[in-house]
Amino acid sequence: MVFSTKNRIPMISEEIRPNAQAYFVQVGATLGSFTEEIFMMPDHIHWLSTLPRTITIADLVKNVKISTSIKYKEIIPHDFEWQKGYGAFSVSQSNLQTVKRYIQNQKQHHQKLDFQAEYRRFLEECQIEYDEKYVWD
């Protein structure tokens, strides 16, 4: 899954990133989702996780966003919010290691490509039609 902070405001500093990621993983686990890989950039997150059989993708994302938003408002010196939307992409077992490496190398990717360009590329590679006015809420 991929989604950004509201208005892509860079709010997740390197100083808080490890604790913010750990809390995100913990919340996912309480919902029955195992985190394969995670990396938070200042303005977005890449979260590779399993989908429990007892919850929909929409409910998983909604519950994780709610819980982490409440916690992050305590540790981030701004009024933290996630964007309303998200991208959820399935990953085959044969591509799992490739996606993990991609997520682990986020800092290097974003030296060349910002979040919006990266996200558009995901949508185009997956042949997902989209309207710009609905993608960036």
GROMACS .gro file of N, CA and C in nm:
model
  411
    1MET      N    1   0.083  -0.117   0.000
    1MET     CA    2   0.000   0.000   0.000
    1MET      C    3   0.088   0.123   0.000
    2VAL      N    4   0.036   0.226  -0.060
    2VAL     CA    5   0.108   0.352  -0.070
    2VAL      C    6   0.007   0.463  -0.045
    3PHE      N    7   0.045   0.556   0.043
    3PHE     CA    8  -0.035   0.677   0.059
    3PHE      C    9   0.051   0.785   0.122
    4SER      N   10   0.000   0.906   0.115
    4SER     CA   11   0.081   1.020   0.159
    4SER      C   12   0.020   1.090   0.280
    5THR      N   13   0.098   1.181   0.333
    5THR     CA   14   0.044   1.271   0.434
    5THR      C   15  -0.052   1.365   0.362
    6LYS      N   16  -0.142   1.426   0.436
    6LYS     CA   17  -0.237   1.519   0.374
    6LYS      C   18  -0.160   1.630   0.303
    7ASN      N   19  -0.198   1.653   0.179
    7ASN     CA   20  -0.134   1.754   0.093
    7ASN      C   21   0.015   1.729   0.072
    8ARG      N   22   0.058   1.606   0.099
    8ARG     CA   23   0.198   1.565   0.082
    8ARG      C   24   0.294   1.655   0.159
    9ILE      N   25   0.250   1.701   0.274
    9ILE     CA   26   0.335   1.785   0.359
    9ILE      C   27   0.438   1.694   0.426
   10PRO      N   28   0.566   1.725   0.416
   10PRO     CA   29   0.669   1.641   0.478
   10PRO      C   30   0.666   1.656   0.630
   11MET      N   31   0.613   1.554   0.698
   11MET     CA   32   0.594   1.560   0.843
   11MET      C   33   0.670   1.451   0.918
   12ILE      N   34   0.716   1.350   0.847
   12ILE     CA   35   0.779   1.237   0.914
   12ILE      C   36   0.930   1.255   0.904
   13SER      N   37   0.988   1.308   1.009
   13SER     CA   38   1.131   1.334   1.009
   13SER      C   39   1.210   1.205   1.028
   14GLU      N   40   1.334   1.209   0.991
   14GLU     CA   41   1.422   1.092   1.008
   14GLU      C   42   1.433   1.056   1.156
   15GLU      N   43   1.424   1.156   1.241
   15GLU     CA   44   1.434   1.134   1.386
   15GLU      C   45   1.319   1.047   1.440
   16ILE      N   46   1.200   1.070   1.390
   16ILE     CA   47   1.085   0.994   1.442
   16ILE      C   48   1.049   0.873   1.356
   17ARG      N   49   1.108   0.864   1.235
   17ARG     CA   50   1.071   0.758   1.141
   17ARG      C   51   1.077   0.618   1.203
   18PRO      N   52   1.185   0.578   1.272
   18PRO     CA   53   1.188   0.441   1.326
   18PRO      C   54   1.072   0.411   1.422
   19ASN      N   55   1.042   0.503   1.513
   19ASN     CA   56   0.931   0.481   1.606
   19ASN      C   57   0.796   0.486   1.535
   20ALA      N   58   0.783   0.576   1.438
   20ALA     CA   59   0.657   0.585   1.363
   20ALA      C   60   0.633   0.455   1.285
   21GLN      N   61   0.737   0.402   1.224
   21GLN     CA   62   0.724   0.276   1.150
   21GLN      C   63   0.690   0.161   1.245
   22ALA      N   64   0.758   0.156   1.357
   22ALA     CA   65   0.732   0.048   1.454
   22ALA      C   66   0.588   0.051   1.502
   23TYR      N   67   0.536   0.170   1.526
   23TYR     CA   68   0.398   0.180   1.571
   23TYR      C   69   0.303   0.137   1.460
   24PHE      N   70   0.333   0.174   1.337
   24PHE     CA   71   0.251   0.136   1.223
   24PHE      C   72   0.245  -0.017   1.212
   25VAL      N   73   0.360  -0.082   1.225
   25VAL     CA   74   0.368  -0.228   1.219
   25VAL      C   75   0.285  -0.290   1.331
   26GLN      N   76   0.295  -0.232   1.450
   26GLN     CA   77   0.220  -0.282   1.566
   26GLN      C   78   0.070  -0.272   1.542
   27VAL      N   79   0.024  -0.160   1.490
   27VAL     CA   80  -0.119  -0.143   1.463
   27VAL      C   81  -0.165  -0.243   1.358
   28GLY      N   82  -0.087  -0.260   1.253
   28GLY     CA   83  -0.121  -0.358   1.151
   28GLY      C   84  -0.134  -0.498   1.211
   29ALA      N   85  -0.040  -0.533   1.300
   29ALA     CA   86  -0.041  -0.666   1.362
   29ALA      C   87  -0.166  -0.687   1.447
   30THR      N   88  -0.210  -0.583   1.517
   30THR     CA   89  -0.331  -0.598   1.599
   30THR      C   90  -0.455  -0.624   1.511
   31LEU      N   91  -0.446  -0.584   1.384
   31LEU     CA   92  -0.555  -0.608   1.290
   31LEU      C   93  -0.535  -0.738   1.213
   32GLY      N   94  -0.428  -0.809   1.244
   32GLY     CA   95  -0.403  -0.938   1.179
   32GLY      C   96  -0.319  -0.929   1.053
   33SER      N   97  -0.255  -0.816   1.031
   33SER     CA   98  -0.173  -0.796   0.912
   33SER      C   99  -0.025  -0.804   0.948
   34PHE      N  100   0.048  -0.892   0.879
   34PHE     CA  101   0.192  -0.906   0.900
   34PHE      C  102   0.265  -0.813   0.805
   35THR      N  103   0.355  -0.732   0.857
   35THR     CA  104   0.432  -0.640   0.774
   35THR      C  105   0.554  -0.712   0.717
   36GLU      N  106   0.561  -0.715   0.586
   36GLU     CA  107   0.676  -0.771   0.515
   36GLU      C  108   0.788  -0.668   0.505
   37GLU      N  109   0.750  -0.542   0.476
   37GLU     CA  110   0.845  -0.432   0.465
   37GLU      C  111   0.769  -0.302   0.479
   38ILE      N  112   0.839  -0.201   0.530
   38ILE     CA  113   0.778  -0.069   0.548
   38ILE      C  114   0.886   0.036   0.537
   39PHE      N  115   0.852   0.149   0.478
   39PHE     CA  116   0.943   0.263   0.480
   39PHE      C  117   0.860   0.390   0.468
   40MET      N  118   0.884   0.481   0.561
   40MET     CA  119   0.817   0.610   0.559
   40MET      C  120   0.914   0.715   0.509
   41MET      N  121   0.872   0.785   0.409
   41MET     CA  122   0.941   0.904   0.363
   41MET      C  123   0.876   1.021   0.438
   42PRO      N  124   0.933   1.140   0.432
   42PRO     CA  125   0.872   1.252   0.503
   42PRO      C  126   0.727   1.280   0.465
   43ASP      N  127   0.689   1.247   0.340
   43ASP     CA  128   0.553   1.279   0.294
   43ASP      C  129   0.469   1.160   0.251
   44HIS      N  130   0.519   1.037   0.265
   44HIS     CA  131   0.439   0.921   0.226
   44HIS      C  132   0.497   0.793   0.285
   45ILE      N  133   0.419   0.685   0.268
   45ILE     CA  134   0.459   0.556   0.322
   45ILE      C  135   0.440   0.448   0.215
   46HIS      N  136   0.531   0.352   0.218
   46HIS     CA  137   0.518   0.228   0.142
   46HIS      C  138   0.506   0.118   0.247
   47TRP      N  139   0.400   0.042   0.240
   47TRP     CA  140   0.375  -0.063   0.340
   47TRP      C  141   0.339  -0.192   0.267
   48LEU      N  142   0.429  -0.287   0.273
   48LEU     CA  143   0.406  -0.419   0.215
   48LEU      C  144   0.362  -0.511   0.327
   49SER      N  145   0.237  -0.554   0.320
   49SER     CA  146   0.182  -0.633   0.429
   49SER      C  147   0.087  -0.740   0.376
   50THR      N  148   0.059  -0.833   0.463
   50THR     CA  149  -0.041  -0.934   0.429
   50THR      C  150  -0.180  -0.878   0.455
   51LEU      N  151  -0.276  -0.936   0.389
   51LEU     CA  152  -0.415  -0.897   0.411
   51LEU      C  153  -0.483  -1.010   0.486
   52PRO      N  154  -0.526  -0.984   0.609
   52PRO     CA  155  -0.595  -1.090   0.683
   52PRO      C  156  -0.726  -1.128   0.614
   53ARG      N  157  -0.767  -1.250   0.633
   53ARG     CA  158  -0.891  -1.296   0.569
   53ARG      C  159  -1.015  -1.237   0.633
   54THR      N  160  -1.001  -1.174   0.747
   54THR     CA  161  -1.116  -1.126   0.823
   54THR      C  162  -1.146  -0.977   0.804
   55ILE      N  163  -1.071  -0.909   0.717
   55ILE     CA  164  -1.089  -0.765   0.702
   55ILE      C  165  -1.065  -0.726   0.556
   56THR      N  166  -1.135  -0.625   0.509
   56THR     CA  167  -1.115  -0.577   0.372
   56THR      C  168  -0.993  -0.484   0.369
   57ILE      N  169  -0.942  -0.461   0.251
   57ILE     CA  170  -0.831  -0.367   0.235
   57ILE      C  171  -0.874  -0.229   0.285
   58ALA      N  172  -0.994  -0.187   0.248
   58ALA     CA  173  -1.042  -0.054   0.288
   58ALA      C  174  -1.049  -0.042   0.440
   59ASP      N  175  -1.099  -0.144   0.508
   59ASP     CA  176  -1.107  -0.139   0.654
   59ASP      C  177  -0.969  -0.145   0.718
   60LEU      N  178  -0.879  -0.223   0.662
   60LEU     CA  179  -0.744  -0.229   0.714
   60LEU      C  180  -0.678  -0.092   0.706
   61VAL      N  181  -0.683  -0.031   0.589
   61VAL     CA  182  -0.621   0.101   0.571
   61VAL      C  183  -0.689   0.205   0.661
   62LYS      N  184  -0.820   0.204   0.664
   62LYS     CA  185  -0.893   0.301   0.747
   62LYS      C  186  -0.851   0.289   0.894
   63ASN      N  187  -0.850   0.168   0.946
   63ASN     CA  188  -0.817   0.148   1.088
   63ASN      C  189  -0.671   0.182   1.118
   64VAL      N  190  -0.582   0.149   1.028
   64VAL     CA  191  -0.440   0.183   1.049
   64VAL      C  192  -0.421   0.334   1.044
   65LYS      N  193  -0.486   0.399   0.948
   65LYS     CA  194  -0.473   0.545   0.938
   65LYS      C  195  -0.528   0.614   1.063
   66ILE      N  196  -0.643   0.570   1.111
   66ILE     CA  197  -0.702   0.632   1.230
   66ILE      C  198  -0.609   0.617   1.350
   67SER      N  199  -0.566   0.495   1.376
   67SER     CA  200  -0.481   0.470   1.493
   67SER      C  201  -0.347   0.543   1.485
   68THR      N  202  -0.284   0.538   1.368
   68THR     CA  203  -0.153   0.603   1.357
   68THR      C  204  -0.166   0.755   1.359
   69SER      N  205  -0.273   0.808   1.303
   69SER     CA  206  -0.293   0.954   1.307
   69SER      C  207  -0.303   1.004   1.450
   70ILE      N  208  -0.377   0.930   1.533
   70ILE     CA  209  -0.392   0.970   1.674
   70ILE      C  210  -0.255   0.970   1.742
   71LYS      N  211  -0.178   0.863   1.722
   71LYS     CA  212  -0.046   0.852   1.785
   71LYS      C  213   0.051   0.956   1.731
   72TYR      N  214   0.053   0.975   1.599
   72TYR     CA  215   0.148   1.067   1.539
   72TYR      C  216   0.122   1.212   1.579
   73LYS      N  217  -0.003   1.244   1.611
   73LYS     CA  218  -0.033   1.379   1.658
   73LYS      C  219   0.035   1.406   1.792
   74GLU      N  220   0.068   1.299   1.865
   74GLU     CA  221   0.140   1.313   1.993
   74GLU      C  222   0.290   1.332   1.972
   75ILE      N  223   0.346   1.275   1.863
   75ILE     CA  224   0.492   1.276   1.847
   75ILE      C  225   0.541   1.368   1.735
   76ILE      N  226   0.450   1.415   1.650
   76ILE     CA  227   0.487   1.505   1.541
   76ILE      C  228   0.438   1.644   1.577
   77PRO      N  229   0.527   1.743   1.568
   77PRO     CA  230   0.490   1.877   1.613
   77PRO      C  231   0.397   1.954   1.519
   78HIS      N  232   0.322   1.886   1.437
   78HIS     CA  233   0.226   1.948   1.347
   78HIS      C  234   0.093   1.875   1.364
   79ASP      N  235  -0.011   1.927   1.305
   79ASP     CA  236  -0.141   1.860   1.308
   79ASP      C  237  -0.139   1.751   1.201
   80PHE      N  238  -0.099   1.632   1.239
   80PHE     CA  239  -0.075   1.523   1.144
   80PHE      C  240  -0.205   1.466   1.089
   81GLU      N  241  -0.206   1.441   0.957
   81GLU     CA  242  -0.316   1.370   0.891
   81GLU      C  243  -0.260   1.295   0.772
   82TRP      N  244  -0.321   1.180   0.742
   82TRP     CA  245  -0.294   1.109   0.618
   82TRP      C  246  -0.389   1.162   0.512
   83GLN      N  247  -0.354   1.144   0.384
   83GLN     CA  248  -0.447   1.176   0.277
   83GLN      C  249  -0.567   1.084   0.288
   84LYS      N  250  -0.678   1.119   0.227
   84LYS     CA  251  -0.797   1.035   0.233
   84LYS      C  252  -0.779   0.905   0.155
   85GLY      N  253  -0.718   0.913   0.039
   85GLY     CA  254  -0.705   0.797  -0.047
   85GLY      C  255  -0.583   0.712  -0.018
   86TYR      N  256  -0.564   0.609  -0.099
   86TYR     CA  257  -0.449   0.520  -0.089
   86TYR      C  258  -0.441   0.437  -0.216
   87GLY      N  259  -0.328   0.378  -0.237
   87GLY     CA  260  -0.311   0.282  -0.346
   87GLY      C  261  -0.281   0.148  -0.285
   88ALA      N  262  -0.351   0.045  -0.331
   88ALA     CA  263  -0.325  -0.091  -0.285
   88ALA      C  264  -0.292  -0.175  -0.408
   89PHE      N  265  -0.178  -0.238  -0.405
   89PHE     CA  266  -0.129  -0.316  -0.518
   89PHE      C  267  -0.096  -0.455  -0.469
   90SER      N  268  -0.141  -0.556  -0.542
   90SER     CA  269  -0.107  -0.693  -0.502
   90SER      C  270   0.033  -0.727  -0.551
   91VAL      N  271   0.098  -0.816  -0.478
   91VAL     CA  272   0.234  -0.857  -0.510
   91VAL      C  273   0.237  -1.010  -0.510
   92SER      N  274   0.285  -1.067  -0.618
   92SER     CA  275   0.296  -1.212  -0.623
   92SER      C  276   0.415  -1.257  -0.538
   93GLN      N  277   0.410  -1.379  -0.491
   93GLN     CA  278   0.518  -1.434  -0.410
   93GLN      C  279   0.651  -1.427  -0.486
   94SER      N  280   0.647  -1.447  -0.617
   94SER     CA  281   0.771  -1.444  -0.696
   94SER      C  282   0.831  -1.304  -0.705
   95ASN      N  283   0.753  -1.201  -0.679
   95ASN     CA  284   0.804  -1.063  -0.683
   95ASN      C  285   0.825  -1.002  -0.545
   96LEU      N  286   0.803  -1.079  -0.442
   96LEU     CA  287   0.809  -1.026  -0.305
   96LEU      C  288   0.945  -0.964  -0.272
   97GLN      N  289   1.053  -1.032  -0.303
   97GLN     CA  290   1.186  -0.980  -0.271
   97GLN      C  291   1.218  -0.853  -0.350
   98THR      N  292   1.173  -0.845  -0.473
   98THR     CA  293   1.195  -0.726  -0.555
   98THR      C  294   1.124  -0.606  -0.493
   99VAL      N  295   1.000  -0.625  -0.450
   99VAL     CA  296   0.924  -0.516  -0.389
   99VAL      C  297   0.985  -0.477  -0.255
  100LYS      N  298   1.030  -0.575  -0.177
  100LYS     CA  299   1.098  -0.543  -0.050
  100LYS      C  300   1.220  -0.456  -0.075
  101ARG      N  301   1.302  -0.493  -0.173
  101ARG     CA  302   1.422  -0.413  -0.203
  101ARG      C  303   1.383  -0.272  -0.248
  102TYR      N  304   1.279  -0.263  -0.329
  102TYR     CA  305   1.232  -0.133  -0.376
  102TYR      C  306   1.194  -0.044  -0.256
  103ILE      N  307   1.121  -0.101  -0.163
  103ILE     CA  308   1.079  -0.025  -0.045
  103ILE      C  309   1.199   0.013   0.041
  104GLN      N  310   1.293  -0.077   0.057
  104GLN     CA  311   1.413  -0.050   0.137
  104GLN      C  312   1.497   0.063   0.077
  105ASN      N  313   1.487   0.083  -0.054
  105ASN     CA  314   1.569   0.183  -0.122
  105ASN      C  315   1.494   0.311  -0.154
  106GLN      N  316   1.396   0.345  -0.074
  106GLN     CA  317   1.314   0.464  -0.100
  106GLN      C  318   1.396   0.593  -0.105
  107LYS      N  319   1.491   0.608  -0.016
  107LYS     CA  320   1.570   0.733  -0.016
  107LYS      C  321   1.639   0.754  -0.150
  108GLN      N  322   1.695   0.647  -0.205
  108GLN     CA  323   1.764   0.657  -0.334
  108GLN      C  324   1.664   0.687  -0.447
  109HIS      N  325   1.548   0.620  -0.446
  109HIS     CA  326   1.448   0.644  -0.551
  109HIS      C  327   1.405   0.790  -0.553
  110HIS      N  328   1.387   0.845  -0.434
  110HIS     CA  329   1.332   0.980  -0.427
  110HIS      C  330   1.436   1.090  -0.444
  111GLN      N  331   1.558   1.052  -0.468
  111GLN     CA  332   1.656   1.152  -0.511
  111GLN      C  333   1.631   1.190  -0.657
  112LYS      N  334   1.565   1.099  -0.730
  112LYS     CA  335   1.540   1.120  -0.873
  112LYS      C  336   1.393   1.149  -0.904
  113LEU      N  337   1.304   1.105  -0.816
  113LEU     CA  338   1.161   1.104  -0.848
  113LEU      C  339   1.081   1.143  -0.724
  114ASP      N  340   0.992   1.242  -0.735
  114ASP     CA  341   0.910   1.277  -0.619
  114ASP      C  342   0.794   1.179  -0.605
  115PHE      N  343   0.721   1.189  -0.495
  115PHE     CA  344   0.613   1.095  -0.466
  115PHE      C  345   0.508   1.093  -0.575
  116GLN      N  346   0.466   1.211  -0.621
  116GLN     CA  347   0.359   1.215  -0.720
  116GLN      C  348   0.401   1.147  -0.851
  117ALA      N  349   0.523   1.171  -0.895
  117ALA     CA  350   0.571   1.104  -1.017
  117ALA      C  351   0.581   0.954  -0.996
  118GLU      N  352   0.628   0.913  -0.880
  118GLU     CA  353   0.639   0.771  -0.849
  118GLU      C  354   0.500   0.706  -0.850
  119TYR      N  355   0.403   0.771  -0.788
  119TYR     CA  356   0.268   0.715  -0.778
  119TYR      C  357   0.203   0.705  -0.916
  120ARG      N  358   0.220   0.809  -0.998
  120ARG     CA  359   0.168   0.803  -1.135
  120ARG      C  360   0.229   0.685  -1.210
  121ARG      N  361   0.358   0.663  -1.189
  121ARG     CA  362   0.426   0.550  -1.255
  121ARG      C  363   0.365   0.416  -1.212
  122PHE      N  364   0.338   0.401  -1.081
  122PHE     CA  365   0.272   0.278  -1.033
  122PHE      C  366   0.139   0.257  -1.105
  123LEU      N  367   0.058   0.362  -1.110
  123LEU     CA  368  -0.073   0.352  -1.173
  123LEU      C  369  -0.061   0.315  -1.320
  124GLU      N  370   0.033   0.377  -1.389
  124GLU     CA  371   0.051   0.348  -1.532
  124GLU      C  372   0.104   0.207  -1.554
  125GLU      N  373   0.201   0.163  -1.473
  125GLU     CA  374   0.255   0.028  -1.486
  125GLU      C  375   0.147  -0.078  -1.461
  126CYS      N  376   0.055  -0.047  -1.371
  126CYS     CA  377  -0.054  -0.141  -1.339
  126CYS      C  378  -0.176  -0.120  -1.430
  127GLN      N  379  -0.162  -0.029  -1.526
  127GLN     CA  380  -0.267   0.003  -1.622
  127GLN      C  381  -0.397   0.042  -1.552
  128ILE      N  382  -0.383   0.126  -1.449
  128ILE     CA  383  -0.498   0.177  -1.374
  128ILE      C  384  -0.531   0.316  -1.425
  129GLU      N  385  -0.652   0.332  -1.475
  129GLU     CA  386  -0.696   0.463  -1.519
  129GLU      C  387  -0.723   0.549  -1.396
  130TYR      N  388  -0.689   0.677  -1.404
  130TYR     CA  389  -0.709   0.766  -1.290
  130TYR      C  390  -0.736   0.907  -1.337
  131ASP      N  391  -0.796   0.983  -1.248
  131ASP     CA  392  -0.824   1.124  -1.272
  131ASP      C  393  -0.745   1.201  -1.166
  132GLU      N  394  -0.658   1.290  -1.209
  132GLU     CA  395  -0.572   1.367  -1.117
  132GLU      C  396  -0.649   1.435  -1.006
  133LYS      N  397  -0.771   1.478  -1.032
  133LYS     CA  398  -0.845   1.551  -0.929
  133LYS      C  399  -0.887   1.461  -0.813
  134TYR      N  400  -0.884   1.329  -0.832
  134TYR     CA  401  -0.922   1.237  -0.725
  134TYR      C  402  -0.804   1.167  -0.659
  135VAL      N  403  -0.688   1.179  -0.716
  135VAL     CA  404  -0.572   1.104  -0.667
  135VAL      C  405  -0.503   1.175  -0.550
  136TRP      N  406  -0.508   1.304  -0.544
  136TRP     CA  407  -0.425   1.379  -0.450
  136TRP      C  408  -0.501   1.441  -0.334
  137ASP      N  409  -0.613   1.385  -0.293
  137ASP     CA  410  -0.689   1.444  -0.182
  137ASP      C  411  -0.615   1.438  -0.051
   0.00000   0.00000   0.00000
